[in-house]
GROMACS .gro file of C-alpha atoms in nm:
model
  292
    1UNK     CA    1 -36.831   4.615  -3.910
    2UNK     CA    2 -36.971   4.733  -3.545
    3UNK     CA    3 -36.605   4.583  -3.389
    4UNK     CA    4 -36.426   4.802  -3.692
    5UNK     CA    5 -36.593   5.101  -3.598
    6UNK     CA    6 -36.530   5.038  -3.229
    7UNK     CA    7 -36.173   4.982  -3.253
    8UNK     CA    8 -36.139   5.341  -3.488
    9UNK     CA    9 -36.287   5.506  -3.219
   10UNK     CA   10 -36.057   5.399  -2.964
   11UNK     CA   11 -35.785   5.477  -3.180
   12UNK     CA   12 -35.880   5.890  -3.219
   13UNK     CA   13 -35.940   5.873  -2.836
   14UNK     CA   14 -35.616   5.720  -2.716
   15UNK     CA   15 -35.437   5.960  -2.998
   16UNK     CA   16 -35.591   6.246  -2.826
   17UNK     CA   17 -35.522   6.131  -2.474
   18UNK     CA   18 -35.169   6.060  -2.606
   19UNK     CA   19 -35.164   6.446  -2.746
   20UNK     CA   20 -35.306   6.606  -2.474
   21UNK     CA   21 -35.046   6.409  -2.235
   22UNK     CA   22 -34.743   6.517  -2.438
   23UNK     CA   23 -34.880   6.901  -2.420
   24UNK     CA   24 -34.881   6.890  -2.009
   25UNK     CA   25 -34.564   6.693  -1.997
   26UNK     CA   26 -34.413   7.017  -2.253
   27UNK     CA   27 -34.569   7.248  -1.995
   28UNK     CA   28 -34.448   7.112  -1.696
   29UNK     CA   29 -34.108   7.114  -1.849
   30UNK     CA   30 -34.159   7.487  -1.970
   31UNK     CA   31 -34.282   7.605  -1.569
   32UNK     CA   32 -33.961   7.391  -1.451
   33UNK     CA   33 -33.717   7.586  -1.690
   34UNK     CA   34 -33.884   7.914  -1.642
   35UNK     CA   35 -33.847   7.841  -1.205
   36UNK     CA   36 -33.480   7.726  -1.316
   37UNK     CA   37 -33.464   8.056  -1.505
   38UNK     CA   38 -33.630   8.267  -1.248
   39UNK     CA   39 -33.388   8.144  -0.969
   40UNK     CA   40 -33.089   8.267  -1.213
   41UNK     CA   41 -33.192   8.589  -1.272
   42UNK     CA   42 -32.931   8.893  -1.189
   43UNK     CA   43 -33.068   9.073  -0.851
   44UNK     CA   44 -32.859   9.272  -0.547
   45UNK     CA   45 -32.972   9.233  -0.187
   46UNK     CA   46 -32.872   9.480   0.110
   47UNK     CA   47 -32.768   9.320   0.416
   48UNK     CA   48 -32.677   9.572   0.675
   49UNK     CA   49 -32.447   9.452   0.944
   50UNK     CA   50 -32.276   9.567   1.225
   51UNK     CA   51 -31.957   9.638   1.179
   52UNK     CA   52 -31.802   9.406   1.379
   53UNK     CA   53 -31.913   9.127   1.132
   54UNK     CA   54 -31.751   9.311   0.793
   55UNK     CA   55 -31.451   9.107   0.759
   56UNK     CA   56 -31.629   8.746   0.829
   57UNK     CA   57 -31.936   8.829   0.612
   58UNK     CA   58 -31.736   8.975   0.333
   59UNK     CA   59 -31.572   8.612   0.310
   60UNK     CA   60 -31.905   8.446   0.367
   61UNK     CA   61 -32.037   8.643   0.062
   62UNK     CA   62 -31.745   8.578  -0.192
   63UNK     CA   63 -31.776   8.194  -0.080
   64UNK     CA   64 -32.177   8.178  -0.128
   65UNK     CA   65 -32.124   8.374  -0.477
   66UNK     CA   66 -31.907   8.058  -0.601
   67UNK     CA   67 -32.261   7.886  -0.613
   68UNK     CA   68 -32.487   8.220  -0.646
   69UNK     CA   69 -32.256   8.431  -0.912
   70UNK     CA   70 -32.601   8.586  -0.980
   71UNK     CA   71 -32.660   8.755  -0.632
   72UNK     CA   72 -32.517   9.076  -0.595
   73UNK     CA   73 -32.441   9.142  -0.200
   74UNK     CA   74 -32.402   9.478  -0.081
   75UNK     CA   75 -32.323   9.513   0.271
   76UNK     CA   76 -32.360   9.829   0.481
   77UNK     CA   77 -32.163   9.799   0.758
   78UNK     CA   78 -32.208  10.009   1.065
   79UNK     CA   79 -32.303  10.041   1.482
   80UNK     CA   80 -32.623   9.814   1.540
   81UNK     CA   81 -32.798  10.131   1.665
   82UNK     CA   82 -32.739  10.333   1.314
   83UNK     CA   83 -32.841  10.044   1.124
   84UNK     CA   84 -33.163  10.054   1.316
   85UNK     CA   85 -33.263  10.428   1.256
   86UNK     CA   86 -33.165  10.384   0.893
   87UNK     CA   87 -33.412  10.085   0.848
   88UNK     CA   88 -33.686  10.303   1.048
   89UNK     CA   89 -33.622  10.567   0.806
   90UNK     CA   90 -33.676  10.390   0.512
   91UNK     CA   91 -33.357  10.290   0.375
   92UNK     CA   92 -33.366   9.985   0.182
   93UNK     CA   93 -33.255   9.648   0.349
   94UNK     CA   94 -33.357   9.274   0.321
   95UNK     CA   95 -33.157   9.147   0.615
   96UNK     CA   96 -33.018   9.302   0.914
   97UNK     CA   97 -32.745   9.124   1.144
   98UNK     CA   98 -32.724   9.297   1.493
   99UNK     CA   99 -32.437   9.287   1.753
  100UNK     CA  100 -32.710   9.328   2.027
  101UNK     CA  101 -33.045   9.213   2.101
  102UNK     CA  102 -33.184   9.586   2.188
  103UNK     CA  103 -33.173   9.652   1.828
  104UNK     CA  104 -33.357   9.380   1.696
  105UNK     CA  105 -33.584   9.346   1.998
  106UNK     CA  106 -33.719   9.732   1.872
  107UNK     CA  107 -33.732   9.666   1.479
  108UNK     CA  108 -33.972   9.354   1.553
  109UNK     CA  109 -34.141   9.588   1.769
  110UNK     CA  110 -34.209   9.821   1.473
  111UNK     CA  111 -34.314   9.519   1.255
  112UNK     CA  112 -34.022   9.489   1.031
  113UNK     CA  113 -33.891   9.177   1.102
  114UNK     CA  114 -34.045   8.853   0.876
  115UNK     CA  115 -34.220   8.603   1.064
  116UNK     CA  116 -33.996   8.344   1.221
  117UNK     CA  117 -33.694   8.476   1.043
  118UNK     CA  118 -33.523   8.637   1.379
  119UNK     CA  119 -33.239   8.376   1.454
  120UNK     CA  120 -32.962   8.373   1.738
  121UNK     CA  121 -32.598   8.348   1.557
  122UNK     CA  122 -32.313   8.415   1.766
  123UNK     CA  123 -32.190   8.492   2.078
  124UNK     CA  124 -31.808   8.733   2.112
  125UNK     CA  125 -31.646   8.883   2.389
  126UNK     CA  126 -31.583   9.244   2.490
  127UNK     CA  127 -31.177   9.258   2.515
  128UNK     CA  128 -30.919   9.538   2.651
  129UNK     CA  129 -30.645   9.599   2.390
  130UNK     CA  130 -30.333   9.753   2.325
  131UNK     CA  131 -30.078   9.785   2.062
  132UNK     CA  132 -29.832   9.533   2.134
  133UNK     CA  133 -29.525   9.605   2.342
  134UNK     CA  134 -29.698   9.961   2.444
  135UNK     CA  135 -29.582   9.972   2.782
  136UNK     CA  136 -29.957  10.080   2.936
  137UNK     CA  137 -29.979  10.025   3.279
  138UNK     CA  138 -30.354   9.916   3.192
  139UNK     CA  139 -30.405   9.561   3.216
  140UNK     CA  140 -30.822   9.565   3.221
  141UNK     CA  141 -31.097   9.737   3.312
  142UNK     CA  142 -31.027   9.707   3.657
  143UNK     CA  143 -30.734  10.015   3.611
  144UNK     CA  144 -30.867  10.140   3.302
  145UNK     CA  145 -30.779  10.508   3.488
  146UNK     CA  146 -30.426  10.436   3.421
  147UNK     CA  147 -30.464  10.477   3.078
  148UNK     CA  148 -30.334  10.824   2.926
  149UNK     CA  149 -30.640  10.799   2.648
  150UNK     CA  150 -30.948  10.562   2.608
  151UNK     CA  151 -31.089  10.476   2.256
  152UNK     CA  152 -31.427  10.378   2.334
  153UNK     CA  153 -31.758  10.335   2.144
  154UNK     CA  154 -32.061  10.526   2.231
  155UNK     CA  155 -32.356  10.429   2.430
  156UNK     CA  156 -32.600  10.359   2.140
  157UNK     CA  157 -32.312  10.110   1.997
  158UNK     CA  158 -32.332   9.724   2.123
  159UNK     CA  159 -31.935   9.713   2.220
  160UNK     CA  160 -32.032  10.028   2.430
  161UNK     CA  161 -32.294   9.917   2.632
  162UNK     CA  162 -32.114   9.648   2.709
  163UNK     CA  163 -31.847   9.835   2.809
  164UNK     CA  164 -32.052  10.011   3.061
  165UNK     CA  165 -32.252   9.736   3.184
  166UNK     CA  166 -31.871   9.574   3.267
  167UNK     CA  167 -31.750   9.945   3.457
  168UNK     CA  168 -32.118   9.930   3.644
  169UNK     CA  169 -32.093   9.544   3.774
  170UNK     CA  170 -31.707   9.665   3.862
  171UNK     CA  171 -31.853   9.943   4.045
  172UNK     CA  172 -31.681  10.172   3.872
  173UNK     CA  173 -31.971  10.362   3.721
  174UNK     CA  174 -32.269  10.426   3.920
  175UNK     CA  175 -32.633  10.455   3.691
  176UNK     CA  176 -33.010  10.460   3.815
  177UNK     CA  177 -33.117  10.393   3.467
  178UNK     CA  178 -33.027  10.247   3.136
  179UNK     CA  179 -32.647  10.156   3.108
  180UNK     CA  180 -32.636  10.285   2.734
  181UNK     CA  181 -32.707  10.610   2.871
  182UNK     CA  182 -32.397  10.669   3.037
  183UNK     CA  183 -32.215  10.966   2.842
  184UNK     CA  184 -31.872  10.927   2.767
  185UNK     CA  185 -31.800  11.216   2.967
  186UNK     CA  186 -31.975  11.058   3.300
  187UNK     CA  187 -31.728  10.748   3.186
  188UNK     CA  188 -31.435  10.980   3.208
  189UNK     CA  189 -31.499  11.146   3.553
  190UNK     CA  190 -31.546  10.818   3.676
  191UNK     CA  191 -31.204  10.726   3.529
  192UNK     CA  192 -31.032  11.026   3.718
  193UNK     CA  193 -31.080  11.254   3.374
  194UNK     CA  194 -30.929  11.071   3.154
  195UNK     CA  195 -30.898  11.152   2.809
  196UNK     CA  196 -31.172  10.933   2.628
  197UNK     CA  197 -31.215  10.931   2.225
  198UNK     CA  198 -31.595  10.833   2.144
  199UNK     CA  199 -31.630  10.638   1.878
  200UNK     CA  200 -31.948  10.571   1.619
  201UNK     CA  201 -31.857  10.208   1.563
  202UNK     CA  202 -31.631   9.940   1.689
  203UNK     CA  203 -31.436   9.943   1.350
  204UNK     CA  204 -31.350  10.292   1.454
  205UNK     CA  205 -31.207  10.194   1.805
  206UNK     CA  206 -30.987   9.896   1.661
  207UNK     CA  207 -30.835  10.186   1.393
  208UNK     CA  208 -30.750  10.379   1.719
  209UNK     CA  209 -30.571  10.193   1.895
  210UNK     CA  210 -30.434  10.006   1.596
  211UNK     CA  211 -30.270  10.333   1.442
  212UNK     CA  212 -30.123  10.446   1.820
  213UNK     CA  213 -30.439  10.753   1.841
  214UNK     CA  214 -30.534  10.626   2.180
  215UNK     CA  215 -30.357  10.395   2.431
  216UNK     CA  216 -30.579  10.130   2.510
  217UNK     CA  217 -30.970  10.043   2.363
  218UNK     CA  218 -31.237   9.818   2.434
  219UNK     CA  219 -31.332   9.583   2.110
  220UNK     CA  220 -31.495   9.275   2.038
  221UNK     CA  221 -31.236   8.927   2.022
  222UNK     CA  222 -31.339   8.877   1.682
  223UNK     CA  223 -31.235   9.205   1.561
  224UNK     CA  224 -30.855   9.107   1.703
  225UNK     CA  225 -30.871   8.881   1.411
  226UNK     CA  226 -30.567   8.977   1.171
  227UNK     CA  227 -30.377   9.214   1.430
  228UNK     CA  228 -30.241   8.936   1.590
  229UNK     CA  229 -29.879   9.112   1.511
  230UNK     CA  230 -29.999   9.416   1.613
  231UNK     CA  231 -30.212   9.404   1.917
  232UNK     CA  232 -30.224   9.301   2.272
  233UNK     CA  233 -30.550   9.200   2.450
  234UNK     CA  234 -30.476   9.293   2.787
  235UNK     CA  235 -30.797   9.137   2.920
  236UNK     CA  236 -31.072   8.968   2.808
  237UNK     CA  237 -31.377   9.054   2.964
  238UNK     CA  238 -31.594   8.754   3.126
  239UNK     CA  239 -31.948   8.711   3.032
  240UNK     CA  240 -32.040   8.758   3.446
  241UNK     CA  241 -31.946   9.119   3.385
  242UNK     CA  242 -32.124   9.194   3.011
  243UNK     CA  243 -32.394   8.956   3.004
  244UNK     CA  244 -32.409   8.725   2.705
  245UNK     CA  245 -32.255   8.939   2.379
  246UNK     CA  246 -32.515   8.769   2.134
  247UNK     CA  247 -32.584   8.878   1.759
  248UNK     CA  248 -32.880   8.789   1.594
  249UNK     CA  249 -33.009   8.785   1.222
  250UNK     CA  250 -33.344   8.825   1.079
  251UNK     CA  251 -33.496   8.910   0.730
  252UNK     CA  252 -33.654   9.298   0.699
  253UNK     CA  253 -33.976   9.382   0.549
  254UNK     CA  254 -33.877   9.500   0.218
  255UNK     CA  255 -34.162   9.651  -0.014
  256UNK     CA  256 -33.968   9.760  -0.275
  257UNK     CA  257 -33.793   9.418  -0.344
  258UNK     CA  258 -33.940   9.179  -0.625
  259UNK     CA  259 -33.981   8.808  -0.583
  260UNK     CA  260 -33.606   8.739  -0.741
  261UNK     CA  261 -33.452   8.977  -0.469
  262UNK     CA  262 -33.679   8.834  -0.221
  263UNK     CA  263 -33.646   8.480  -0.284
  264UNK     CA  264 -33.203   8.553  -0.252
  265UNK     CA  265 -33.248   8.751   0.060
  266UNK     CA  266 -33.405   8.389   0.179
  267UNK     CA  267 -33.149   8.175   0.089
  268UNK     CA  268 -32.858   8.353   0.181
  269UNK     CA  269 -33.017   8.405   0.506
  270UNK     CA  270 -33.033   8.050   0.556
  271UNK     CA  271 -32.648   8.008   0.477
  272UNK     CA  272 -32.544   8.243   0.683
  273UNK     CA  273 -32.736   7.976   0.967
  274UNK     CA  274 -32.588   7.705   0.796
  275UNK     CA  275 -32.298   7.505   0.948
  276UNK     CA  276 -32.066   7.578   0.608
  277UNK     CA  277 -32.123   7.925   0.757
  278UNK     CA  278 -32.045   7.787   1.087
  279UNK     CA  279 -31.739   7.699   1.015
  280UNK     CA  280 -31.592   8.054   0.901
  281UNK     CA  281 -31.750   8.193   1.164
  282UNK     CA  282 -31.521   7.981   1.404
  283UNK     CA  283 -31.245   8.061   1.197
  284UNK     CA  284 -31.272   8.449   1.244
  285UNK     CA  285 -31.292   8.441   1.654
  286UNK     CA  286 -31.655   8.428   1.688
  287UNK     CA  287 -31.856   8.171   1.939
  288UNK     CA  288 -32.131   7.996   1.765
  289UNK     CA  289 -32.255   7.758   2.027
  290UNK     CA  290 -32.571   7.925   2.095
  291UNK     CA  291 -32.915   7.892   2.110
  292UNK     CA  292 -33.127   7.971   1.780
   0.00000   0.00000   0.00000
């Protein structure tokens, strides 16, 4: 009788171990499909770039939707240094991609970078170009007087400082101070007052020269990239004369974005510094052996 009663008992307890099992295994199942859901919800993410990187991150965007149809990319595309302002003024951004250190060097110093997010990406090259068969007498920076007009991108723009950092180590422009300082008209004096169109963006400079406005122009190589038909690079500029032309990435305090938009700011962050992304990268002119 005692062994009968025994042997019930163990039976109601191992049914309600048995129940209570079967109710955390349907939980567990319901938090994994609800993370599986969560990770598939619709969201948009702002990624402001510079403008030199429109064309390659357009294609890296429409090849990391083929896996992420959900993410919504918008890209606002401009000089490093107007990119900057905007984030300092509030504009909404999860990830900013500079063409310069300068910028990013001043949004960590207002605390709006994440935490171990900033990332080296690429390296480019400052070239001298043309359209092709122009006839210019100009053949790089080192008779870039000879020109009969200049498109060339502000101070506060990357290509621009550049620019002038070249014309200073050339001795062509004299400065006591910061390079990106140098007003256009100071670089035209220097030139022998030639006529010099300033640009807001290196997009702007490559239009240009590309549609015959100015002569010659000083762009990136990477922004050659398609107008191999229709441009000459009369000179590209050595590293010894800009200094190393490096872009880096990082992910921007964003307080208005949820955990969905967050979460894709994250992860297409880390494909952009993935070697799939590499790859493209190569393909559209850009240098990516550098340090992260």
């Amino acid at each position: 009788m005692r062994n009968q009663i025994v042997k019930r008992i163990a039976a109601v307890l191992l049914a309600g171990v048995m129940i209570v099992s079967l109710a955390a295994c349907g939980g567990n199942k319901k938090t994994e499909e609800k993370a599986a859901d969560d990770s598939k919800k619709e969201t948009e993410i702002q990624v402001f770039i510079a403008a030199s990187l429109n064309t390659v991150m357009t294609e890296l965007a429409k090849e990391y939707n083929e896996d992420h149809p959900e993410v919504k990319i918008t890209f606002n595309a401009d000089s490093s240094g107007t990119l900057l302002t905007q984030i300092e003024e509030g504009y909404e951004c999860d990830l900013f991609f500079s063409a310069a250190q300068k910028q990013m060097d001043q949004l960590e110093a207002d605390g709006l970078v994440v935490d171990g997010t900033r990332a080296n990406v690429l390296n480019n090259q400052v070239v001298v170009i043309s359209l092709k068969d122009s006839g210019t007498k100009v053949t790089g920076l080192e008779n870039l007087k000879d020109a009969k007009s200049i498109a060339l991108a502000g101070g506060s723009v990357p290509v621009g400082k550049y620019t002038r950092q070249a014309l200073v180590n050339l001795g062509t422009l004299k400065t006591d101070g910061e390079v990106d300082a140098i007003t256009t008209v100071q670089v035209s004096q220097a030139l022998g007052g030639v006529e010099i169109s300033e640009e807001d963006n290196v997009s702007k400079v490559l239009t240009a020269v590309a549609e015959g406005s100015c002569e010659v122009g000083t762009t990136y190589y990477s922004d050659t990239y398609g107008y191999e038909d229709k441009l000459d690079i009369l000179q590209t500029v050595s590293y010894d004369l800009t200094g190393d032309v490096i872009y880096p990435i990082c992910q921007v305090q964003n307080d208005e974005a949820d955990k969905t938009q967050t979460v894709a700011a994250k992860d297409f962050y880390k494909f952009v510094l993935s070697d799939k992304a590499k790859k493209v990268f190569d393909a559209y002119y850009f240098d990516t052996d550098v340090e992260r």
